[in-house]
Amino acid sequence: GESVGLHLPTLSVQEGDNSIINCAYSNSASDYFIWYKQESGKGPQFIIDIRSNMDKRQGQRVTVLLNKTVKHLSLQIAATQPGDSAVYFCAENMGYTGGFKTIFGAGTRLFVKA
Amino acid sequence: GAGVSQSPSNKVTEKGKDVELRCDPISGHTALYWYRQSLGQGLEFLIYFQGNSAPDKSGLPSDRFSAERTGGSVSTLTIQRTQQEDSAVYLCASSPRQLARSYNEQFFGPGTRLTVL
């Protein structure tokens, strides 16, 4: 069935190192992908997005890469900081009759060691 | 307020009781979503509203769950005859609009933590 999943449920990195969080999706018709960050006790917050006509998009310290050939999405965080510790979700927007639906992946918990 | 608000923030209830969870979306946002998040899990889509269109209820897990949105703004998620497996965080999100192939992010509220004893 359709799914968005993550390869690693947890990731531990040293402060200052770069982090890479991976995501696989299965719907080749999805045309919009989003990364969300969820801190403890809060709702998810938008980090960065990418449309299917792009391979790479950069934000402040974050980069999203999209490989449509293998249906893979990744989030790269440069110079990871303690404040980056959170759960990260990838999501894809899938069209269907009447609109579209957002499907979230299972999430990866990022631990940043000082 | 500037963001999506939800109330209550925490709700403890006894098995078999009904509960109502409220969501106030960002003013002007026409799309509203409800999700359920069990401890340490991802987001499970429940239902979404878009303007005056019929809601997409495809994610509701059983007929004990229902939701309404009055006047295109505030939404209430109702769970009847709650069960222990209903314990989770219920998240609401809103989006400016939702069109086919629309590239819109969702703005989430802080969630309501429901505990069914």
Short mmCIF file of C-alpha atoms in Angstrom, two decimals:
data_model
loop_
_atom_site.label_atom_id
_atom_site.label_comp_id
_atom_site.label_asym_id
_atom_site.label_seq_id
_atom_site.Cartn_x
_atom_site.Cartn_y
_atom_site.Cartn_z
CA GLY A 1 0.00 0.00 0.00
CA GLU A 2 0.96 3.63 0.01
CA SER A 3 3.36 4.57 2.75
CA VAL A 4 5.99 6.98 3.81
CA GLY A 5 8.54 5.40 6.08
CA LEU A 6 11.83 6.14 7.72
CA HIS A 7 14.93 3.96 7.65
CA LEU A 8 16.16 4.87 11.15
CA PRO A 9 13.87 5.33 14.13
CA THR A 10 16.60 7.02 16.22
CA LEU A 11 19.70 8.98 15.40
CA SER A 12 22.35 10.18 17.82
CA VAL A 13 24.88 12.79 16.72
CA GLN A 14 27.55 14.89 18.33
CA GLU A 15 26.92 18.60 18.63
CA GLY A 16 28.48 20.36 15.67
CA ASP A 17 28.30 17.35 13.38
CA ASN A 18 25.99 17.12 10.40
CA SER A 19 22.83 15.01 10.63
CA ILE A 20 21.12 13.12 7.86
CA ILE A 21 17.60 11.78 8.29
CA ASN A 22 16.24 9.54 5.56
CA CYS A 23 12.76 8.78 4.33
CA ALA A 24 11.32 6.45 1.70
CA TYR A 25 8.02 7.01 -0.03
CA SER A 26 6.06 4.70 -2.25
CA ASN A 27 3.69 6.90 -4.25
CA SER A 28 5.39 8.07 -7.41
CA ALA A 29 2.49 10.46 -8.06
CA SER A 30 3.22 12.49 -4.93
CA ASP A 31 4.36 15.93 -5.94
CA TYR A 32 5.07 17.73 -2.71
CA PHE A 33 7.12 16.70 0.29
CA ILE A 34 7.52 18.33 3.67
CA TRP A 35 9.75 17.84 6.69
CA TYR A 36 8.32 18.63 10.11
CA LYS A 37 10.04 18.90 13.48
CA GLN A 38 8.22 17.93 16.63
CA GLU A 39 9.62 18.88 20.00
CA SER A 40 8.42 17.21 23.15
CA GLY A 41 4.92 18.29 24.11
CA LYS A 42 4.37 20.32 20.98
CA GLY A 43 2.76 19.88 17.62
CA PRO A 44 4.88 19.37 14.50
CA GLN A 45 6.37 22.45 12.92
CA PHE A 46 7.22 22.98 9.28
CA ILE A 47 10.94 22.95 8.52
CA ILE A 48 11.33 22.79 4.78
CA ASP A 49 9.51 21.54 1.72
CA ILE A 50 10.29 20.50 -1.80
CA ARG A 51 8.26 20.03 -4.94
CA SER A 52 8.69 17.02 -7.15
CA ASN A 53 10.18 19.11 -9.95
CA MET A 54 13.20 19.85 -7.76
CA ASP A 55 16.09 17.70 -6.53
CA LYS A 56 17.40 19.92 -3.78
CA ARG A 57 16.28 22.80 -1.67
CA GLN A 58 18.23 24.65 0.98
CA GLY A 59 17.13 26.56 4.01
CA GLN A 60 18.96 27.89 7.00
CA ARG A 61 21.21 24.99 8.10
CA VAL A 62 18.81 22.50 6.51
CA THR A 63 18.80 20.92 3.09
CA VAL A 64 16.24 18.56 1.63
CA LEU A 65 17.20 16.19 -1.15
CA LEU A 66 14.70 14.38 -3.33
CA ASN A 67 15.59 11.36 -5.43
CA LYS A 68 12.51 10.43 -7.43
CA THR A 69 14.25 7.53 -9.12
CA VAL A 70 14.47 5.58 -5.89
CA LYS A 71 11.66 7.46 -4.10
CA HIS A 72 13.92 8.74 -1.38
CA LEU A 73 13.86 11.92 0.62
CA SER A 74 16.47 13.14 3.06
CA LEU A 75 16.89 15.99 5.50
CA GLN A 76 20.36 17.25 6.20
CA ILE A 77 21.03 19.44 9.21
CA ALA A 78 24.36 21.23 9.24
CA ALA A 79 26.27 21.86 12.48
CA THR A 80 23.65 20.13 14.60
CA GLN A 81 22.79 21.92 17.83
CA PRO A 82 21.15 20.71 21.06
CA GLY A 83 18.01 22.60 20.04
CA ASP A 84 17.71 20.32 17.04
CA SER A 85 16.87 17.40 19.32
CA ALA A 86 13.35 16.39 18.34
CA VAL A 87 11.36 13.93 16.27
CA TYR A 88 11.46 14.59 12.56
CA PHE A 89 8.66 13.54 10.24
CA CYS A 90 8.65 13.42 6.50
CA ALA A 91 5.32 13.79 4.74
CA GLU A 92 4.06 13.50 1.20
CA ASN A 93 1.04 15.06 -0.43
CA MET A 94 -0.88 12.56 -2.50
CA GLY A 95 -3.66 13.62 -4.84
CA TYR A 96 -6.99 11.85 -4.93
CA THR A 97 -10.45 12.65 -6.17
CA GLY A 98 -11.58 15.82 -4.49
CA GLY A 99 -8.26 17.07 -3.21
CA PHE A 100 -5.15 15.63 -1.69
CA LYS A 101 -4.04 13.98 1.50
CA THR A 102 -0.89 14.31 3.53
CA ILE A 103 0.68 11.06 4.70
CA PHE A 104 3.24 11.23 7.48
CA GLY A 105 6.11 8.87 8.05
CA ALA A 106 6.77 7.15 11.35
CA GLY A 107 9.34 9.71 12.48
CA THR A 108 12.99 9.70 13.50
CA ARG A 109 14.11 10.81 16.91
CA LEU A 110 17.27 12.89 16.79
CA PHE A 111 19.47 13.06 19.90
CA VAL A 112 22.21 15.68 19.96
CA LYS A 113 25.04 14.95 22.37
CA ALA A 114 26.84 17.91 23.84
CA GLY B 1 -4.19 34.16 18.74
CA ALA B 2 -1.70 33.77 15.97
CA GLY B 3 -1.57 29.99 15.93
CA VAL B 4 -3.83 26.96 16.11
CA SER B 5 -5.18 26.42 19.60
CA GLN B 6 -6.64 23.29 21.12
CA SER B 7 -8.51 22.62 24.31
CA PRO B 8 -8.26 21.05 26.72
CA SER B 9 -4.53 20.45 26.77
CA ASN B 10 -5.05 17.34 28.86
CA LYS B 11 -8.11 15.20 29.37
CA VAL B 12 -8.46 12.22 31.67
CA THR B 13 -11.66 10.25 31.38
CA GLU B 14 -13.10 6.91 32.37
CA LYS B 15 -13.72 4.12 29.95
CA GLY B 16 -17.17 4.40 28.43
CA LYS B 17 -17.49 8.16 28.80
CA ASP B 18 -17.81 10.57 25.86
CA VAL B 19 -15.23 13.31 25.28
CA GLU B 20 -15.13 16.42 23.12
CA LEU B 21 -11.91 17.97 21.89
CA ARG B 22 -11.85 21.46 20.46
CA CYS B 23 -9.72 23.07 17.78
CA ASP B 24 -9.53 26.74 16.85
CA PRO B 25 -7.72 27.06 13.52
CA ILE B 26 -5.79 30.07 12.30
CA SER B 27 -8.19 32.74 11.15
CA GLY B 28 -8.82 32.53 7.44
CA HIS B 29 -7.59 28.98 7.04
CA THR B 30 -10.15 26.98 5.14
CA ALA B 31 -8.65 23.51 5.58
CA LEU B 32 -8.65 21.78 8.97
CA TYR B 33 -7.24 18.38 9.88
CA TRP B 34 -7.41 16.05 12.84
CA TYR B 35 -4.65 13.52 13.58
CA ARG B 36 -4.03 11.03 16.32
CA GLN B 37 -0.55 10.33 17.67
CA SER B 38 0.05 7.41 19.98
CA LEU B 39 3.08 7.49 22.26
CA GLY B 40 6.26 7.35 20.24
CA GLN B 41 4.38 6.90 16.99
CA GLY B 42 3.72 8.87 13.84
CA LEU B 43 0.65 10.83 12.88
CA GLU B 44 -2.52 8.95 12.01
CA PHE B 45 -4.87 10.93 9.79
CA LEU B 46 -8.44 11.03 11.09
CA ILE B 47 -10.50 13.58 9.18
CA TYR B 48 -10.21 16.77 7.22
CA PHE B 49 -12.51 19.66 6.37
CA GLN B 50 -12.14 21.94 3.39
CA GLY B 51 -14.41 24.95 3.25
CA ASN B 52 -18.03 23.95 2.71
CA SER B 53 -17.22 20.61 1.12
CA ALA B 54 -18.19 17.33 2.72
CA PRO B 55 -15.43 16.25 5.11
CA ASP B 56 -13.08 13.40 4.31
CA LYS B 57 -13.81 10.93 7.10
CA SER B 58 -11.76 8.11 5.66
CA GLY B 59 -9.34 8.04 8.59
CA LEU B 60 -11.83 7.74 11.42
CA PRO B 61 -11.09 4.40 13.15
CA SER B 62 -14.65 3.59 14.17
CA ASP B 63 -18.15 5.02 14.31
CA ARG B 64 -17.45 6.14 17.86
CA PHE B 65 -15.43 8.97 16.35
CA SER B 66 -17.07 11.99 14.75
CA ALA B 67 -16.16 15.57 14.05
CA GLU B 68 -17.88 18.72 13.00
CA ARG B 69 -16.81 22.15 11.97
CA THR B 70 -19.17 24.98 12.60
CA GLY B 71 -19.20 28.06 10.40
CA GLY B 72 -16.04 26.98 8.67
CA SER B 73 -13.96 27.77 11.74
CA VAL B 74 -13.96 25.93 15.07
CA SER B 75 -13.97 22.15 15.00
CA THR B 76 -14.94 19.60 17.61
CA LEU B 77 -13.79 15.98 17.61
CA THR B 78 -16.10 13.73 19.63
CA ILE B 79 -15.23 10.28 20.86
CA GLN B 80 -18.14 8.30 22.24
CA ARG B 81 -17.85 5.44 24.71
CA THR B 82 -14.11 5.91 25.02
CA GLN B 83 -11.84 2.89 25.20
CA GLN B 84 -8.36 2.61 26.63
CA GLU B 85 -6.91 2.27 23.14
CA ASP B 86 -8.22 5.76 22.39
CA SER B 87 -5.52 7.17 24.69
CA ALA B 88 -3.27 9.33 22.55
CA VAL B 89 -2.45 12.90 21.64
CA TYR B 90 -5.00 14.38 19.27
CA LEU B 91 -3.53 17.02 17.01
CA CYS B 92 -5.35 19.57 14.94
CA ALA B 93 -3.85 21.45 12.00
CA SER B 94 -5.05 24.07 9.59
CA SER B 95 -3.94 25.20 6.19
CA PRO B 96 -4.72 28.31 4.14
CA ARG B 97 -6.51 26.37 1.46
CA GLN B 98 -6.44 23.05 -0.16
CA LEU B 99 -6.69 22.64 -3.86
CA ALA B 100 -5.68 19.75 -6.01
CA ARG B 101 -1.90 19.75 -6.17
CA SER B 102 -1.73 22.64 -3.76
CA TYR B 103 1.61 23.14 -2.08
CA ASN B 104 0.48 24.05 1.39
CA GLU B 105 2.05 23.25 4.70
CA GLN B 106 -0.04 22.54 7.75
CA PHE B 107 0.09 24.56 10.94
CA PHE B 108 -0.34 22.37 14.00
CA GLY B 109 -1.80 23.06 17.39
CA PRO B 110 -0.16 21.80 20.61
CA GLY B 111 -2.51 18.84 20.82
CA THR B 112 -4.82 17.39 23.45
CA ARG B 113 -3.45 14.50 25.48
CA LEU B 114 -6.30 12.08 26.14
CA THR B 115 -5.98 9.41 28.79
CA VAL B 116 -8.72 6.83 29.15
CA LEU B 117 -8.59 4.97 32.44
#
